[in-house]
Coordinates of N, CA and C in Angstrom, one line a residue:
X186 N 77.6 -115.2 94.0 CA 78.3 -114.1 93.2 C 79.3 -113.4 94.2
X187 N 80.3 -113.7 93.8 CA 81.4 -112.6 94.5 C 81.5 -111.3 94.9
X188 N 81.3 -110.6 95.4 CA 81.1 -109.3 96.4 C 82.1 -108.6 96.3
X189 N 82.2 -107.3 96.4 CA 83.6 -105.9 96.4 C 83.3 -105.2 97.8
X190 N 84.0 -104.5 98.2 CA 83.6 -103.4 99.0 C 83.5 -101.9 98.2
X191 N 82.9 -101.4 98.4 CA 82.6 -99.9 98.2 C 82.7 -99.0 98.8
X192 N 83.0 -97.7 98.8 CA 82.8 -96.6 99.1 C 81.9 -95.6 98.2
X193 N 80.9 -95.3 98.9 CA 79.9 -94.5 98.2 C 79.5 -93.1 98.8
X194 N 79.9 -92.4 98.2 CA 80.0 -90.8 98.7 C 78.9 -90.2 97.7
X195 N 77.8 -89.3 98.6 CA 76.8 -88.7 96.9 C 76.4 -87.3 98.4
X196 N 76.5 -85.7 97.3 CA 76.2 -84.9 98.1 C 74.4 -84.5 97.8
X197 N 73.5 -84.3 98.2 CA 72.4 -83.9 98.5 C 72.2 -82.8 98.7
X198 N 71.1 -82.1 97.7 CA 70.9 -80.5 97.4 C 71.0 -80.2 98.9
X199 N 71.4 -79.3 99.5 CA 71.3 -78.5 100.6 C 69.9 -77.8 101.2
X200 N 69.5 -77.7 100.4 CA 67.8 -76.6 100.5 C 66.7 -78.0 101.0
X201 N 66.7 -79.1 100.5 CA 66.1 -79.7 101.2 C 65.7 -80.1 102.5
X202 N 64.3 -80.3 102.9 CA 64.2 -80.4 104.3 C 64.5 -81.5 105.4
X203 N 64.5 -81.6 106.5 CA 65.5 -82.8 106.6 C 64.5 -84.2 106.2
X204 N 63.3 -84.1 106.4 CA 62.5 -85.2 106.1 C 62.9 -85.9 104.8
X205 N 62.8 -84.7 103.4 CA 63.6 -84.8 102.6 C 64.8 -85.4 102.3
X206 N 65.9 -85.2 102.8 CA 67.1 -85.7 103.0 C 67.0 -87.0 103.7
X207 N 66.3 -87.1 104.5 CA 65.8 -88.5 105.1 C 65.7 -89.2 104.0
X208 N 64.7 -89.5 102.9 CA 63.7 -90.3 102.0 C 65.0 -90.8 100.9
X209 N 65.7 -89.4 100.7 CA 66.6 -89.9 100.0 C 68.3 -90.6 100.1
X210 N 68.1 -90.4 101.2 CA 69.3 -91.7 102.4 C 68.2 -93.2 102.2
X211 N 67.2 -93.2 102.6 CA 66.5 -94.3 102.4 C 66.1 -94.8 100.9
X212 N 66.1 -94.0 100.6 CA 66.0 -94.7 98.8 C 67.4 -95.1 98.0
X213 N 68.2 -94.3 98.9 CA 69.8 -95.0 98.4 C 69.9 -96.3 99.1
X214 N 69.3 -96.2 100.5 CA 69.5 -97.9 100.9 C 68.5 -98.7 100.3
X215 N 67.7 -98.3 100.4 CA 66.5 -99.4 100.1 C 67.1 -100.3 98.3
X216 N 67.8 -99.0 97.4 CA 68.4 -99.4 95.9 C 69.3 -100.0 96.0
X217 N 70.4 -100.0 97.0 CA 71.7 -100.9 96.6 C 71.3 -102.2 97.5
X218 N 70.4 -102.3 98.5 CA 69.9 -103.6 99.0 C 69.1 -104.2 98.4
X219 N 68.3 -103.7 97.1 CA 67.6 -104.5 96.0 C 68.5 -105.2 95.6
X220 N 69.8 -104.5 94.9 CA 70.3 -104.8 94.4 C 71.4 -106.0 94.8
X221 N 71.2 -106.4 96.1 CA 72.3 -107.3 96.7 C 73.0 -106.5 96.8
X222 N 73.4 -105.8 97.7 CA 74.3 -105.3 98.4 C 74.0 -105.2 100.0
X223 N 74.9 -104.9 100.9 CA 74.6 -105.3 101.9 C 75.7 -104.1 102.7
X224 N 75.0 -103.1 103.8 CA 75.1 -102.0 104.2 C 76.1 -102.2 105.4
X225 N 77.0 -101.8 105.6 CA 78.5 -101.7 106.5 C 77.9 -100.9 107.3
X226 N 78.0 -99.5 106.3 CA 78.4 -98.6 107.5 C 77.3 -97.1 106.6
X227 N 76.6 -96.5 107.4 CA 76.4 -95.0 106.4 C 76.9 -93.8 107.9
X228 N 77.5 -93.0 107.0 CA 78.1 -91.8 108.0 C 77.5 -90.4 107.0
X229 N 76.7 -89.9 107.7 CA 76.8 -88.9 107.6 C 77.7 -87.6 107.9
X230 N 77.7 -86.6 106.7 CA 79.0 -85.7 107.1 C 78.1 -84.3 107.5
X231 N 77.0 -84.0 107.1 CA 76.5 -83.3 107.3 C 76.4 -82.5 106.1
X232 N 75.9 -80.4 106.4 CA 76.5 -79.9 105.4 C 77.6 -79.5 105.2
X233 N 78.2 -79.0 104.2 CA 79.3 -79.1 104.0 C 79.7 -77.7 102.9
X234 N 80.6 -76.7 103.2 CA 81.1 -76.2 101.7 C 81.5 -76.8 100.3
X235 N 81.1 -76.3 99.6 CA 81.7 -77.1 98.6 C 83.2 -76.1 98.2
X236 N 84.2 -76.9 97.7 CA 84.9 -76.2 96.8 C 85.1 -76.0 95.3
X237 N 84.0 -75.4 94.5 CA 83.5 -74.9 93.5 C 82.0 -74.9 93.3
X238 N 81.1 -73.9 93.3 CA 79.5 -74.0 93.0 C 79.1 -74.6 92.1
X239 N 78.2 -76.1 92.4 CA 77.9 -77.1 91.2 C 76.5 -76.9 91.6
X240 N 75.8 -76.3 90.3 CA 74.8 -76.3 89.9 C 73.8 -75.1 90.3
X241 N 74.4 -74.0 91.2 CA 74.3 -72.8 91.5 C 74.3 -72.9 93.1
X242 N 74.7 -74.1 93.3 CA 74.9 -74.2 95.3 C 76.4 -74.1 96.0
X243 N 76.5 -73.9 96.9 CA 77.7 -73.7 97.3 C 78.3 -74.4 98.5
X244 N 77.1 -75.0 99.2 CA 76.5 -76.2 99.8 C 76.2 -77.6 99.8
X245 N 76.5 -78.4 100.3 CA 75.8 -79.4 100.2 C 76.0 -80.6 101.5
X246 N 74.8 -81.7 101.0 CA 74.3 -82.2 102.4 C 75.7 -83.7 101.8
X247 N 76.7 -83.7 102.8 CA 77.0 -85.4 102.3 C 77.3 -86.8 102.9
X248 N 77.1 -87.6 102.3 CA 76.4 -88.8 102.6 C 77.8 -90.0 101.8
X249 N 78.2 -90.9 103.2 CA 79.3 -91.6 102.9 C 78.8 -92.9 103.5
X250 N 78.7 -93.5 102.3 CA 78.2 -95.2 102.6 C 79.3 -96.3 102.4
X251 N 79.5 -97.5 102.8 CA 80.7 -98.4 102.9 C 79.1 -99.9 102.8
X252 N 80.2 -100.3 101.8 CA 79.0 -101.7 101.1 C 79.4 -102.8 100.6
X253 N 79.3 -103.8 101.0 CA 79.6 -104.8 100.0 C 78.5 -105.5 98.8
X254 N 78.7 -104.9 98.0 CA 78.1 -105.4 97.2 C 78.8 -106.2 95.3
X255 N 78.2 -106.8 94.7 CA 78.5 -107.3 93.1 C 78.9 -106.3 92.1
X256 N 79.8 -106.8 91.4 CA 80.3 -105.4 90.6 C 80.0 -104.9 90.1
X257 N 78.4 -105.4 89.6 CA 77.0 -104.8 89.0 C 77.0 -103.1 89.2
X258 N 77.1 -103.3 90.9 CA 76.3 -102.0 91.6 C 76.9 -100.7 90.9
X259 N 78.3 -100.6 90.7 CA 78.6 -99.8 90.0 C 77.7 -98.7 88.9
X260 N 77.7 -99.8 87.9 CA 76.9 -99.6 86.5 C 75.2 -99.0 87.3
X261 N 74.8 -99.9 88.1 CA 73.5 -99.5 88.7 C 73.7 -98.1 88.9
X262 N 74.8 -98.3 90.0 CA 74.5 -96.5 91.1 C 75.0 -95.0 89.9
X263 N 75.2 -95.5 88.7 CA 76.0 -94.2 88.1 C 74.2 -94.5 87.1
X264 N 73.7 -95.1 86.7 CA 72.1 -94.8 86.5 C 71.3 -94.2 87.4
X265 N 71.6 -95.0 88.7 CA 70.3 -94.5 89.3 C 70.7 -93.1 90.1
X266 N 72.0 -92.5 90.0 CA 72.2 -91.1 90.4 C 72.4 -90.2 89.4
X267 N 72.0 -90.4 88.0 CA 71.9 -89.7 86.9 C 70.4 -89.7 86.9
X268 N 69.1 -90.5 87.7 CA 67.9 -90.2 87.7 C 67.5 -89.4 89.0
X269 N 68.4 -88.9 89.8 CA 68.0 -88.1 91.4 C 68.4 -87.1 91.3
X270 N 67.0 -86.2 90.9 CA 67.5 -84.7 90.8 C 68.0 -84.3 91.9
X271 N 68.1 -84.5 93.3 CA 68.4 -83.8 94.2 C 69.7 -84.2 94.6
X272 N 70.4 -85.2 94.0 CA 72.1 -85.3 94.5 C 72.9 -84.7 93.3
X273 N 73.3 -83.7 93.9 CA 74.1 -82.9 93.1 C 75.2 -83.5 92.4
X274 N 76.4 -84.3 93.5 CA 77.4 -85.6 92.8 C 77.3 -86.6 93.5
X275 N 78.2 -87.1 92.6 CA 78.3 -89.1 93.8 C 79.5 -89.3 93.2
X276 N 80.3 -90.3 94.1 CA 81.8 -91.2 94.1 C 81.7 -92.3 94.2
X277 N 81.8 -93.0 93.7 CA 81.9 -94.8 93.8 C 83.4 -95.4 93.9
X278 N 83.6 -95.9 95.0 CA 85.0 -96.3 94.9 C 85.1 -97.6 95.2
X279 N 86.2 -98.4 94.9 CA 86.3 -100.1 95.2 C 87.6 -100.1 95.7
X280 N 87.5 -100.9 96.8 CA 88.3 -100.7 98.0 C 89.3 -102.0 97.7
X281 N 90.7 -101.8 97.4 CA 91.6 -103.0 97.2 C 92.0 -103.3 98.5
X282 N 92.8 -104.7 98.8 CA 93.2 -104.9 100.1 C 94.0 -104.4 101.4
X283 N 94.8 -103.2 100.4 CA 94.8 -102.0 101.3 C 94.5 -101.5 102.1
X284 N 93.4 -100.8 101.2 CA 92.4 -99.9 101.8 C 91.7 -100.6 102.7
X285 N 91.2 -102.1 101.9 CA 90.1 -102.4 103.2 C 91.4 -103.1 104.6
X286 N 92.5 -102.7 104.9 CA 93.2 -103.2 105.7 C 93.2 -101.7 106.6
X287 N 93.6 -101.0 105.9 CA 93.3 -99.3 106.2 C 91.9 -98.8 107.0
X288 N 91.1 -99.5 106.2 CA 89.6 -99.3 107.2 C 89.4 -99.8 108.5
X289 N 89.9 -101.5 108.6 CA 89.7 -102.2 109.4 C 90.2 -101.5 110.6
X290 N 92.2 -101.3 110.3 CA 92.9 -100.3 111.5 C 92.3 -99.1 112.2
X291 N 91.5 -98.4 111.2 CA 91.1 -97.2 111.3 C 89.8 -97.4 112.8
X292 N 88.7 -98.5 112.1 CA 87.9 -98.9 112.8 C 88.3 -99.3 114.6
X293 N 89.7 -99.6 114.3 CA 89.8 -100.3 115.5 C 90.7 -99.7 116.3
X294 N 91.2 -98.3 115.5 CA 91.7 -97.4 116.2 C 93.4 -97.6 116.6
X295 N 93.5 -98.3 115.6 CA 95.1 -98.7 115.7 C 95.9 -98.4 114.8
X296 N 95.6 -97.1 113.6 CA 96.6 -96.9 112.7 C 97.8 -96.0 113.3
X297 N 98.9 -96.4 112.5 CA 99.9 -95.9 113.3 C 100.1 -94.7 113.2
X298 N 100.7 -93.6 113.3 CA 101.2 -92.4 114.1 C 102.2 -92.0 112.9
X299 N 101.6 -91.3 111.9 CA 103.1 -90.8 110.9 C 103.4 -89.5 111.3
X300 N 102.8 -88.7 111.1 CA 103.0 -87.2 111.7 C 102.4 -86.9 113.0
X301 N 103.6 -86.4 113.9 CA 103.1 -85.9 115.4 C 103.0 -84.3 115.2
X302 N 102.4 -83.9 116.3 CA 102.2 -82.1 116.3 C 103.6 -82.1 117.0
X303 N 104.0 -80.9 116.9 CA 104.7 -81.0 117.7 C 104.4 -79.4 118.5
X304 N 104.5 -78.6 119.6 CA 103.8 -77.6 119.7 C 105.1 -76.3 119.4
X305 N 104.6 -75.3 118.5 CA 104.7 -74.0 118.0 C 105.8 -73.6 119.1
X306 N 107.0 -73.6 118.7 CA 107.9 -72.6 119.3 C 107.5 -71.1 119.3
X307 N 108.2 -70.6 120.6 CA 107.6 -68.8 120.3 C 108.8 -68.3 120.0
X308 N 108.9 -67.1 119.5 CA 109.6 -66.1 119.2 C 109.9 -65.1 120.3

């Protein structure tokens, strides 16, 4: 079965404890590796402000995963994050050749230089 790359972004109630937040990083992996998919990369962002209060938080814990997995997973991950009370939202994104060219550079620390600083004239 032919494989995609993903980007998977889902924020995590804030109030949770970190053991908490642990179980449910591991039940996001343990679901998309049932599922055949197969784990890149997970980055944690930590907490984070949000820019608008969803669901009375203003907060949130977030969690950015990179996957390859079948195009299945989609359909899967927008069920199984409509059954996790504690992630507030999630992103699912599919990465065209671009992007995953954009990742690789990124990875390897070679994307090129469009905007330089340049430092603040005084007055």
């Amino acid at each position: 079965m032919k494989k995609n790359f993903y980007e998977v972004t889902f924020i995590i109630n804030p109030v949770l404890e970190e053991d908490q937040v642990k179980e449910v990083k591991e039940n996001f992996e343990s679901f998309v590796t049932g599922k055949g998919a197969e784990i890149d990369e997970v980055d944690e962002w930590g907490i984070k402000r949000l820019a608008y209060e969803m669901d009375g938080k203003n907060s949130g814990y977030y969690v950015n995963a990179y996957i390859n997995a079948p195009s299945t997973i989609v359909t899967d991950l927008e069920k199984y994050f409509k059954l996790q009370e504690n992630v507030l939202r999630h992103l699912v994104l599919k990465y065209d050749n671009k992007m995953l060219k954009h990742l690789e550079m990124k990875k390897k620390g070679k994307l090129p230089v469009i905007f330089t600083e340049t430092p603040e004239e005084e007055a």
